[in-house]
PDB file of C-alpha atoms in Angstrom:
ATOM      1  CA  ILE K   1      80.379   0.894  57.439  1.00  0.00           C
ATOM      2  CA  LEU K   2      77.912   3.763  57.729  1.00  0.00           C
ATOM      3  CA  ASP K   3      76.072   2.132  60.635  1.00  0.00           C
ATOM      4  CA  LYS K   4      79.325   1.307  62.457  1.00  0.00           C
ATOM      5  CA  LYS K   5      81.150   4.588  61.877  1.00  0.00           C
ATOM      6  CA  VAL K   6      82.206   4.918  65.529  1.00  0.00           C
ATOM      7  CA  THR K   7      83.717   1.423  65.538  1.00  0.00           C
ATOM      8  CA  VAL K   8      85.543   2.137  62.277  1.00  0.00           C
ATOM      9  CA  ASP K   9      86.851   5.401  63.780  1.00  0.00           C
ATOM     10  CA  GLU K  10      88.234   3.551  66.807  1.00  0.00           C
ATOM     11  CA  ASP K  11      89.749   0.734  64.739  1.00  0.00           C
ATOM     12  CA  ALA K  12      91.333   3.138  62.255  1.00  0.00           C
ATOM     13  CA  ALA K  13      92.613   5.377  65.058  1.00  0.00           C
ATOM     14  CA  ALA K  14      94.242   2.416  66.823  1.00  0.00           C
ATOM     15  CA  LYS K  15      95.959   1.277  63.595  1.00  0.00           C
ATOM     16  CA  VAL K  16      97.191   4.770  62.719  1.00  0.00           C
ATOM     17  CA  ARG K  17      98.408   5.421  66.290  1.00  0.00           C
ATOM     18  CA  ASP K  18     100.377   2.165  66.253  1.00  0.00           C
ATOM     19  CA  ASP K  19     101.910   2.909  62.844  1.00  0.00           C
ATOM     20  CA  MET K  20     102.749   6.496  63.766  1.00  0.00           C
ATOM     21  CA  ALA K  21     104.160   5.514  67.185  1.00  0.00           C
ATOM     22  CA  ALA K  22     106.620   3.268  65.352  1.00  0.00           C
ATOM     23  CA  ILE K  23     108.124   6.358  63.686  1.00  0.00           C
ATOM     24  CA  GLY K  24     107.855   8.557  66.771  1.00  0.00           C
ATOM     25  CA  VAL K  25     104.700  10.536  65.957  1.00  0.00           C
ATOM     26  CA  GLU K  26     101.938  10.813  68.560  1.00  0.00           C
ATOM     27  CA  VAL K  27      98.403  11.009  67.110  1.00  0.00           C
ATOM     28  CA  SER K  28      95.825  12.605  69.409  1.00  0.00           C
ATOM     29  CA  ASP K  29      92.581  12.293  67.448  1.00  0.00           C
ATOM     30  CA  ILE K  30      91.328  10.665  64.272  1.00  0.00           C
ATOM     31  CA  ALA K  31      87.825  10.723  62.814  1.00  0.00           C
ATOM     32  CA  LEU K  32      86.204   9.237  59.725  1.00  0.00           C
ATOM     33  CA  LYS K  33      84.903  12.195  57.749  1.00  0.00           C
ATOM     34  CA  ASP K  34      83.468  10.795  54.511  1.00  0.00           C
ATOM     35  CA  VAL K  35      82.843   7.430  52.960  1.00  0.00           C
ATOM     36  CA  ILE K  36      83.036   7.507  49.198  1.00  0.00           C
ATOM     37  CA  LEU K  37      81.203   4.615  47.622  1.00  0.00           C
ATOM     38  CA  PRO K  38      81.604   3.362  44.055  1.00  0.00           C
ATOM     39  CA  GLY K  39      78.892   4.585  41.666  1.00  0.00           C
ATOM     40  CA  ASP K  40      76.842   1.369  41.655  1.00  0.00           C
ATOM     41  CA  MET K  41      76.943   1.067  45.457  1.00  0.00           C
ATOM     42  CA  ARG K  42      75.901   4.708  45.817  1.00  0.00           C
ATOM     43  CA  GLU K  43      72.988   4.131  43.420  1.00  0.00           C
ATOM     44  CA  ILE K  44      71.868   1.043  45.356  1.00  0.00           C
ATOM     45  CA  LEU K  45      72.106   2.947  48.647  1.00  0.00           C
ATOM     46  CA  ASN K  46      70.054   5.806  47.162  1.00  0.00           C
ATOM     47  CA  GLN K  47      67.422   3.324  46.014  1.00  0.00           C
ATOM     48  CA  VAL K  48      67.259   1.791  49.493  1.00  0.00           C
ATOM     49  CA  VAL K  49      66.880   5.204  51.120  1.00  0.00           C
ATOM     50  CA  SER K  50      64.231   6.181  48.567  1.00  0.00           C
ATOM     51  CA  ALA K  51      62.295   2.948  49.187  1.00  0.00           C
ATOM     52  CA  GLU K  52      62.435   3.504  52.958  1.00  0.00           C
ATOM     53  CA  LYS K  53      61.134   7.064  52.589  1.00  0.00           C
ATOM     54  CA  GLN K  54      58.370   5.871  50.255  1.00  0.00           C
ATOM     55  CA  ALA K  55      57.372   3.217  52.799  1.00  0.00           C
ATOM     56  CA  GLU K  56      57.261   5.843  55.555  1.00  0.00           C
ATOM     57  CA  ALA K  57      55.111   8.094  53.356  1.00  0.00           C
ATOM     58  CA  ASN K  58      52.746   5.185  52.674  1.00  0.00           C
ATOM     59  CA  VAL K  59      52.394   4.515  56.402  1.00  0.00           C
ATOM     60  CA  ILE K  60      51.544   8.170  57.017  1.00  0.00           C
ATOM     61  CA  ARG K  61      49.088   8.197  54.091  1.00  0.00           C
ATOM     62  CA  ARG K  62      47.331   5.051  55.366  1.00  0.00           C
ATOM     63  CA  ARG K  63      47.155   6.492  58.884  1.00  0.00           C
ATOM     64  CA  GLU K  64      45.517   9.658  57.568  1.00  0.00           C
ATOM     65  CA  GLU K  65      43.083   7.629  55.461  1.00  0.00           C
ATOM     66  CA  THR K  66      42.174   5.587  58.535  1.00  0.00           C
ATOM     67  CA  ASN K  67      41.611   8.761  60.554  1.00  0.00           C
ATOM     68  CA  ALA K  68      39.431  10.222  57.793  1.00  0.00           C
ATOM     69  CA  THR K  69      37.380   7.018  57.600  1.00  0.00           C
ATOM     70  CA  ARG K  70      36.982   6.970  61.373  1.00  0.00           C
ATOM     71  CA  SER K  71      35.810  10.587  61.251  1.00  0.00           C
ATOM     72  CA  LEU K  72      33.259   9.746  58.539  1.00  0.00           C
ATOM     73  CA  LEU K  73      31.995   6.849  60.632  1.00  0.00           C
ATOM     74  CA  ASN K  74      31.596   9.107  63.667  1.00  0.00           C
ATOM     75  CA  THR K  75      29.748  11.671  61.541  1.00  0.00           C
ATOM     76  CA  ALA K  76      27.438   8.971  60.186  1.00  0.00           C
ATOM     77  CA  LYS K  77      26.672   7.793  63.729  1.00  0.00           C
ATOM     78  CA  VAL K  78      25.855  11.343  64.842  1.00  0.00           C
ATOM     79  CA  MET K  79      23.558  11.829  61.848  1.00  0.00           C
ATOM     80  CA  ALA K  80      21.847   8.495  62.437  1.00  0.00           C
ATOM     81  CA  GLU K  81      21.141   9.499  66.026  1.00  0.00           C
ATOM     82  CA  ASN K  82      20.192  13.099  65.263  1.00  0.00           C
ATOM     83  CA  PRO K  83      17.715  13.788  62.421  1.00  0.00           C
ATOM     84  CA  VAL K  84      18.184  17.559  62.775  1.00  0.00           C
ATOM     85  CA  MET K  85      21.898  17.181  62.044  1.00  0.00           C
ATOM     86  CA  LEU K  86      21.081  15.035  59.011  1.00  0.00           C
ATOM     87  CA  ARG K  87      18.633  17.657  57.770  1.00  0.00           C
ATOM     88  CA  LEU K  88      21.265  20.376  58.222  1.00  0.00           C
ATOM     89  CA  LYS K  89      23.737  18.391  56.110  1.00  0.00           C
ATOM     90  CA  GLU K  90      21.075  17.864  53.436  1.00  0.00           C
ATOM     91  CA  LEU K  91      20.457  21.611  53.297  1.00  0.00           C
ATOM     92  CA  GLU K  92      24.192  22.320  53.115  1.00  0.00           C
ATOM     93  CA  ALA K  93      24.464  19.904  50.178  1.00  0.00           C
ATOM     94  CA  LEU K  94      21.503  21.582  48.493  1.00  0.00           C
ATOM     95  CA  GLU K  95      23.116  24.985  49.013  1.00  0.00           C
ATOM     96  CA  ALA K  96      26.346  23.746  47.408  1.00  0.00           C
ATOM     97  CA  ILE K  97      24.455  22.362  44.417  1.00  0.00           C
ATOM     98  CA  ALA K  98      22.365  25.522  44.056  1.00  0.00           C
ATOM     99  CA  GLY K  99      25.531  27.609  44.016  1.00  0.00           C
ATOM    100  CA  LYS K 100      26.796  25.709  40.966  1.00  0.00           C
ATOM    101  CA  VAL K 101      23.714  25.885  38.765  1.00  0.00           C
ATOM    102  CA  GLU K 102      22.480  28.908  36.891  1.00  0.00           C
ATOM    103  CA  ARG K 103      18.823  28.451  37.693  1.00  0.00           C
ATOM    104  CA  LEU K 104      16.953  26.220  40.136  1.00  0.00           C
ATOM    105  CA  THR K 105      13.172  25.888  40.279  1.00  0.00           C
ATOM    106  CA  VAL K 106      11.661  24.155  43.309  1.00  0.00           C
ATOM    107  CA  HIS K 107       8.103  22.772  42.931  1.00  0.00           C
ATOM    108  CA  ASN K 108       7.802  20.249  45.761  1.00  0.00           C
ATOM    109  CA  GLY K 109       9.638  22.108  48.495  1.00  0.00           C
ATOM    110  CA  THR K 110      13.130  21.207  49.640  1.00  0.00           C
ATOM    111  CA  ASP K 111      12.068  17.643  50.507  1.00  0.00           C
ATOM    112  CA  GLY K 112      10.828  17.064  46.973  1.00  0.00           C
ATOM    113  CA  LEU K 113      13.960  18.645  45.512  1.00  0.00           C
ATOM    114  CA  LEU K 114      16.238  16.468  47.636  1.00  0.00           C
ATOM    115  CA  ASN K 115      14.275  13.352  46.685  1.00  0.00           C
ATOM    116  CA  ASP K 116      14.429  14.308  42.994  1.00  0.00           C
ATOM    117  CA  LEU K 117      18.199  14.858  43.214  1.00  0.00           C
ATOM    118  CA  VAL K 118      18.665  11.454  44.819  1.00  0.00           C
ATOM    119  CA  LYS K 119      16.519   9.858  42.066  1.00  0.00           C
ATOM    120  CA  LEU K 120      18.619  11.557  39.387  1.00  0.00           C
ATOM    121  CA  ARG K 121      21.720  10.052  40.898  1.00  0.00           C
ATOM    122  CA  ASP K 122      20.325   6.507  40.888  1.00  0.00           C
TER     123      ASP K 122
END
């Protein structure tokens, strides 16, 4: 009914015009304003609409995840081809770590520190 509202309007208008013409009343325009569904049908319709919206949200979420993964891949390719860029990212990571600790002592230079941090992680 909701998908075919225009058809229902036309069918209802034709029926009402015929009935009203029989008693001498001319009807110029009729439109379907609201469709009131029983409680269980309304609940089912709400569930369908909710499921459709959830599916749309999942599609958008997956698209964004794909874009983020593609961006990471492109970044990895750039770093693989450009050691200076890789070094810059290493230093940025070190700066972020240093900002979160109270005290940091470096004995082997930044290369030694980065290697030690990687070893700690393993």
